[in-house]
């Protein structure tokens, strides 16, 4: 076999292997990103359900149930942040967690004083959806 032909064969095979690895890794990144998006959607659903449960006009405020749900939310956020594979996504998740904390504080203040209105719940849910859409790049 001619030395140039052998060298060309090796270079071509190395190129094809490299291309295959790059293509495969891109596919994996897409799968993981969609998994990351699914986690963010799960957090959105949790927060919307949280608002639905506690932002109810004339509903008696149950501090113990409220704190239990806040603790559940904190655990969900911490788990999602810890499991996030994309380091660039972690600050986004940390911001979403901070927003959840702010929403919980605001809702605790309003609910404990009996100041929940239908407009408050509607506005909070609208804001949550807007924030999560932005986090997902929509």
Tab-separated table of C-alpha atoms in Angstrom:
chain	number	residue	atom	x	y	z
A	1	UNK	CA	0.000	0.000	0.000
A	2	UNK	CA	1.254	3.450	-0.887
A	3	UNK	CA	2.279	5.492	2.247
A	4	UNK	CA	0.169	8.473	1.096
A	5	UNK	CA	-2.890	6.257	0.655
A	6	UNK	CA	-2.453	4.801	4.154
A	7	UNK	CA	-2.007	8.277	5.632
A	8	UNK	CA	-5.122	9.551	3.813
A	9	UNK	CA	-7.099	6.541	5.068
A	10	UNK	CA	-6.066	7.211	8.677
A	11	UNK	CA	-6.864	10.921	8.407
A	12	UNK	CA	-10.241	10.185	6.808
A	13	UNK	CA	-11.154	7.619	9.491
A	14	UNK	CA	-10.073	9.981	12.275
A	15	UNK	CA	-12.198	12.738	10.747
A	16	UNK	CA	-15.231	10.438	10.461
A	17	UNK	CA	-14.849	9.288	14.075
A	18	UNK	CA	-14.544	12.874	15.285
A	19	UNK	CA	-17.583	13.899	13.259
A	20	UNK	CA	-19.576	10.982	14.673
A	21	UNK	CA	-18.647	11.949	18.238
A	22	UNK	CA	-19.609	15.591	17.661
A	23	UNK	CA	-22.942	14.660	16.095
A	24	UNK	CA	-23.699	12.203	18.893
A	25	UNK	CA	-22.836	14.715	21.604
A	26	UNK	CA	-25.097	17.327	19.992
A	27	UNK	CA	-27.975	14.861	20.085
A	28	UNK	CA	-27.284	14.106	23.728
A	29	UNK	CA	-27.172	17.807	24.576
A	30	UNK	CA	-30.577	18.288	22.959
A	31	UNK	CA	-32.016	15.384	24.924
A	32	UNK	CA	-30.591	16.734	28.168
A	33	UNK	CA	-31.784	20.261	27.408
A	34	UNK	CA	-35.276	18.979	26.807
A	35	UNK	CA	-35.007	17.136	30.127
A	36	UNK	CA	-33.900	20.381	31.738
A	37	UNK	CA	-36.852	22.174	30.121
A	38	UNK	CA	-39.148	19.483	31.511
A	39	UNK	CA	-37.772	20.120	35.002
A	40	UNK	CA	-38.450	23.841	34.634
A	41	UNK	CA	-41.998	23.072	33.452
A	42	UNK	CA	-42.432	20.851	36.501
A	43	UNK	CA	-41.351	23.722	38.763
A	44	UNK	CA	-43.777	26.033	36.951
A	45	UNK	CA	-46.635	23.583	37.527
A	46	UNK	CA	-45.731	23.318	41.193
A	47	UNK	CA	-45.672	27.085	41.655
A	48	UNK	CA	-48.969	27.591	39.814
A	49	UNK	CA	-50.590	24.874	41.946
A	50	UNK	CA	-49.127	26.555	45.034
A	51	UNK	CA	-50.796	29.830	44.061
A	52	UNK	CA	-54.072	28.027	43.299
A	53	UNK	CA	-54.001	26.384	46.728
A	54	UNK	CA	-53.186	29.433	48.846
A	55	UNK	CA	-54.335	32.478	46.872
A	56	UNK	CA	-58.012	31.813	47.463
A	57	UNK	CA	-60.193	34.726	48.626
A	58	UNK	CA	-61.917	34.227	51.992
A	59	UNK	CA	-60.051	30.952	52.604
A	60	UNK	CA	-58.759	30.605	56.162
A	61	UNK	CA	-54.936	30.713	56.179
A	62	UNK	CA	-53.382	27.461	57.390
A	63	UNK	CA	-49.815	28.387	58.366
A	64	UNK	CA	-48.703	24.780	58.892
A	65	UNK	CA	-49.949	23.641	55.473
A	66	UNK	CA	-48.451	26.739	53.885
A	67	UNK	CA	-45.022	26.132	55.439
A	68	UNK	CA	-45.129	22.455	54.468
A	69	UNK	CA	-45.801	23.402	50.836
A	70	UNK	CA	-43.055	26.049	50.886
A	71	UNK	CA	-40.635	23.429	52.241
A	72	UNK	CA	-41.724	21.019	49.496
A	73	UNK	CA	-41.082	23.734	46.904
A	74	UNK	CA	-37.681	24.534	48.381
A	75	UNK	CA	-36.737	20.854	48.190
A	76	UNK	CA	-37.897	20.649	44.562
A	77	UNK	CA	-35.857	23.690	43.580
A	78	UNK	CA	-32.755	22.505	45.432
A	79	UNK	CA	-33.013	19.054	43.836
A	80	UNK	CA	-33.436	20.524	40.357
A	81	UNK	CA	-30.509	22.901	40.831
A	82	UNK	CA	-28.287	20.109	42.147
A	83	UNK	CA	-29.204	17.785	39.263
A	84	UNK	CA	-28.845	20.384	36.495
A	85	UNK	CA	-26.195	19.265	33.980
A	86	UNK	CA	-25.986	22.589	32.120
A	87	UNK	CA	-23.988	24.952	34.305
A	88	UNK	CA	-25.371	27.901	32.337
A	89	UNK	CA	-28.887	26.895	33.433
A	90	UNK	CA	-28.114	26.933	37.164
A	91	UNK	CA	-28.288	30.744	37.528
A	92	UNK	CA	-31.678	30.644	35.796
A	93	UNK	CA	-32.900	28.036	38.279
A	94	UNK	CA	-31.491	30.045	41.185
A	95	UNK	CA	-33.404	33.099	39.916
A	96	UNK	CA	-36.596	31.023	39.648
A	97	UNK	CA	-36.039	29.829	43.228
A	98	UNK	CA	-35.606	33.430	44.396
A	99	UNK	CA	-38.844	34.331	42.626
A	100	UNK	CA	-40.625	31.431	44.333
A	101	UNK	CA	-39.321	32.664	47.698
A	102	UNK	CA	-40.534	36.196	46.959
A	103	UNK	CA	-43.946	34.916	45.822
A	104	UNK	CA	-44.266	32.750	48.938
A	105	UNK	CA	-43.379	35.682	51.201
A	106	UNK	CA	-45.868	37.945	49.434
A	107	UNK	CA	-48.601	35.314	49.507
A	108	UNK	CA	-47.951	34.537	53.204
A	109	UNK	CA	-48.281	38.239	54.024
A	110	UNK	CA	-51.515	38.687	52.088
A	111	UNK	CA	-53.139	35.374	53.081
A	112	UNK	CA	-52.338	35.660	56.791
A	113	UNK	CA	-54.087	39.058	56.849
A	114	UNK	CA	-57.040	37.912	54.723
A	115	UNK	CA	-56.089	40.229	51.857
A	116	UNK	CA	-56.328	37.736	48.979
A	117	UNK	CA	-58.313	38.915	45.960
A	118	UNK	CA	-59.082	37.149	42.680
A	119	UNK	CA	-56.979	39.794	40.933
A	120	UNK	CA	-53.965	38.968	43.130
A	121	UNK	CA	-54.078	35.281	42.240
A	122	UNK	CA	-54.567	36.053	38.560
A	123	UNK	CA	-51.705	38.554	38.498
A	124	UNK	CA	-49.351	36.214	40.347
A	125	UNK	CA	-50.070	33.382	37.911
A	126	UNK	CA	-49.588	35.694	34.935
A	127	UNK	CA	-46.234	36.831	36.340
A	128	UNK	CA	-45.121	33.246	37.036
A	129	UNK	CA	-45.935	32.192	33.482
A	130	UNK	CA	-44.082	35.186	32.065
A	131	UNK	CA	-40.980	34.481	34.186
A	132	UNK	CA	-40.922	30.778	33.321
A	133	UNK	CA	-41.459	31.487	29.625
A	134	UNK	CA	-38.502	33.849	29.735
A	135	UNK	CA	-36.395	31.213	31.539
A	136	UNK	CA	-37.225	28.754	28.756
A	137	UNK	CA	-36.370	31.284	26.056
A	138	UNK	CA	-39.905	31.686	24.750
